[in-house]
Amino acid sequence: MKTGVIVYIAGSDDSELRTDWDAEVEKLEIEADMVETISPTSGHFDIPDAWLAMTVKGMHRIECMVAERAGSGGLRLQDKRLRLCG
């Protein structure tokens, strides 16, 4: 069963538009077949949009995680995972 993870970046504002969120999410080394990011600069507008993109690409188990800015300038994942399907 293919697994997808949606990472929702909370607390980002207009001053952080130049941040490469996808690169920051890659540093988190999330174990999944596919990872989508929801941020001010991503192509996804909200969680259902990213969920649909993953479903179309064959992901059966999809989870959503929230990431927030860490003090060091990177991202930190919250402990909670929300299973959207599968």
PDB file of C-alpha atoms in Angstrom:
ATOM      1  CA  MET A   1       0.000   0.000   0.000  1.00  0.00           C
ATOM      2  CA  LYS A   2       1.488   3.330  -1.043  1.00  0.00           C
ATOM      3  CA  THR A   3       1.710   5.982   1.660  1.00  0.00           C
ATOM      4  CA  GLY A   4       1.533   9.727   1.190  1.00  0.00           C
ATOM      5  CA  VAL A   5       2.102  12.492   3.725  1.00  0.00           C
ATOM      6  CA  ILE A   6       0.814  16.049   3.501  1.00  0.00           C
ATOM      7  CA  VAL A   7       2.914  18.528   5.482  1.00  0.00           C
ATOM      8  CA  TYR A   8       0.970  21.657   6.419  1.00  0.00           C
ATOM      9  CA  ILE A   9       3.316  24.492   7.369  1.00  0.00           C
ATOM     10  CA  ALA A  10       1.659  26.517  10.118  1.00  0.00           C
ATOM     11  CA  GLY A  11       2.489  30.063  11.059  1.00  0.00           C
ATOM     12  CA  SER A  12       4.194  31.085   7.830  1.00  0.00           C
ATOM     13  CA  ASP A  13       3.488  34.631   6.692  1.00  0.00           C
ATOM     14  CA  ASP A  14       4.306  36.942   3.790  1.00  0.00           C
ATOM     15  CA  SER A  15       7.797  37.697   5.128  1.00  0.00           C
ATOM     16  CA  GLU A  16       8.730  34.028   4.650  1.00  0.00           C
ATOM     17  CA  LEU A  17       7.666  33.721   0.996  1.00  0.00           C
ATOM     18  CA  ARG A  18      11.262  33.324  -0.171  1.00  0.00           C
ATOM     19  CA  THR A  19      11.835  30.255   1.995  1.00  0.00           C
ATOM     20  CA  ASP A  20      12.228  27.026   0.014  1.00  0.00           C
ATOM     21  CA  TRP A  21       9.675  25.019   1.987  1.00  0.00           C
ATOM     22  CA  ASP A  22      10.080  21.868  -0.118  1.00  0.00           C
ATOM     23  CA  ALA A  23      13.808  21.770   0.682  1.00  0.00           C
ATOM     24  CA  GLU A  24      13.059  22.293   4.380  1.00  0.00           C
ATOM     25  CA  VAL A  25      10.541  19.425   4.339  1.00  0.00           C
ATOM     26  CA  GLU A  26      13.076  17.128   2.611  1.00  0.00           C
ATOM     27  CA  LYS A  27      15.458  17.689   5.538  1.00  0.00           C
ATOM     28  CA  LEU A  28      12.823  16.166   7.855  1.00  0.00           C
ATOM     29  CA  GLU A  29      13.324  12.768   6.142  1.00  0.00           C
ATOM     30  CA  ILE A  30       9.673  11.711   6.309  1.00  0.00           C
ATOM     31  CA  GLU A  31       9.201   8.037   5.447  1.00  0.00           C
ATOM     32  CA  ALA A  32       6.557   7.955   2.713  1.00  0.00           C
ATOM     33  CA  ASP A  33       6.224   7.168  -0.964  1.00  0.00           C
ATOM     34  CA  MET A  34       5.120  10.744  -1.658  1.00  0.00           C
ATOM     35  CA  VAL A  35       5.240  14.001   0.326  1.00  0.00           C
ATOM     36  CA  GLU A  36       3.280  17.144  -0.556  1.00  0.00           C
ATOM     37  CA  THR A  37       3.745  20.516   1.119  1.00  0.00           C
ATOM     38  CA  ILE A  38       1.104  23.150   1.825  1.00  0.00           C
ATOM     39  CA  SER A  39       2.725  26.572   2.213  1.00  0.00           C
ATOM     40  CA  PRO A  40       2.283  30.092   0.832  1.00  0.00           C
ATOM     41  CA  THR A  41       4.483  29.179  -2.160  1.00  0.00           C
ATOM     42  CA  SER A  42       3.310  25.619  -2.867  1.00  0.00           C
ATOM     43  CA  GLY A  43       0.992  24.760  -5.704  1.00  0.00           C
ATOM     44  CA  HIS A  44      -1.626  23.405  -3.285  1.00  0.00           C
ATOM     45  CA  PHE A  45      -4.200  25.718  -1.773  1.00  0.00           C
ATOM     46  CA  ASP A  46      -5.391  23.482   1.048  1.00  0.00           C
ATOM     47  CA  ILE A  47      -5.372  19.938   2.434  1.00  0.00           C
ATOM     48  CA  PRO A  48      -8.171  18.583   0.161  1.00  0.00           C
ATOM     49  CA  ASP A  49      -6.275  19.837  -2.901  1.00  0.00           C
ATOM     50  CA  ALA A  50      -3.110  17.970  -1.855  1.00  0.00           C
ATOM     51  CA  TRP A  51      -5.168  14.901  -0.873  1.00  0.00           C
ATOM     52  CA  LEU A  52      -6.769  14.780  -4.326  1.00  0.00           C
ATOM     53  CA  ALA A  53      -3.360  15.072  -6.022  1.00  0.00           C
ATOM     54  CA  MET A  54      -2.079  12.122  -3.959  1.00  0.00           C
ATOM     55  CA  THR A  55      -5.175  10.017  -4.577  1.00  0.00           C
ATOM     56  CA  VAL A  56      -4.864  10.540  -8.335  1.00  0.00           C
ATOM     57  CA  LYS A  57      -1.218   9.391  -8.143  1.00  0.00           C
ATOM     58  CA  GLY A  58      -2.180   6.112  -6.421  1.00  0.00           C
ATOM     59  CA  MET A  59      -1.582   6.804  -2.734  1.00  0.00           C
ATOM     60  CA  HIS A  60      -3.878   4.612  -0.604  1.00  0.00           C
ATOM     61  CA  ARG A  61      -2.894   5.692   2.892  1.00  0.00           C
ATOM     62  CA  ILE A  62      -2.635   9.467   3.301  1.00  0.00           C
ATOM     63  CA  GLU A  63      -1.677  11.250   6.510  1.00  0.00           C
ATOM     64  CA  CYS A  64      -1.430  14.927   7.352  1.00  0.00           C
ATOM     65  CA  MET A  65       1.233  16.398   9.633  1.00  0.00           C
ATOM     66  CA  VAL A  66       1.757  19.953  10.854  1.00  0.00           C
ATOM     67  CA  ALA A  67       5.193  21.565  10.749  1.00  0.00           C
ATOM     68  CA  GLU A  68       6.164  24.841  12.371  1.00  0.00           C
ATOM     69  CA  ARG A  69       9.226  27.044  12.298  1.00  0.00           C
ATOM     70  CA  ALA A  70      11.948  25.894  14.665  1.00  0.00           C
ATOM     71  CA  GLY A  71      14.174  28.357  16.486  1.00  0.00           C
ATOM     72  CA  SER A  72      17.114  27.344  14.293  1.00  0.00           C
ATOM     73  CA  GLY A  73      15.311  28.486  11.140  1.00  0.00           C
ATOM     74  CA  GLY A  74      14.284  25.018   9.968  1.00  0.00           C
ATOM     75  CA  LEU A  75      11.041  23.145  10.481  1.00  0.00           C
ATOM     76  CA  ARG A  76       9.861  20.982  13.375  1.00  0.00           C
ATOM     77  CA  LEU A  77       7.071  18.411  12.992  1.00  0.00           C
ATOM     78  CA  GLN A  78       4.373  18.227  15.630  1.00  0.00           C
ATOM     79  CA  ASP A  79       3.854  14.782  17.138  1.00  0.00           C
ATOM     80  CA  LYS A  80       0.266  14.356  15.943  1.00  0.00           C
ATOM     81  CA  ARG A  81      -0.636  12.675  12.637  1.00  0.00           C
ATOM     82  CA  LEU A  82      -4.084  12.841  11.110  1.00  0.00           C
ATOM     83  CA  ARG A  83      -4.978   9.895   8.889  1.00  0.00           C
ATOM     84  CA  LEU A  84      -7.097  11.162   5.999  1.00  0.00           C
ATOM     85  CA  CYS A  85      -7.662   7.788   4.343  1.00  0.00           C
ATOM     86  CA  GLY A  86      -6.407   4.221   4.364  1.00  0.00           C
TER      87      GLY A  86
END
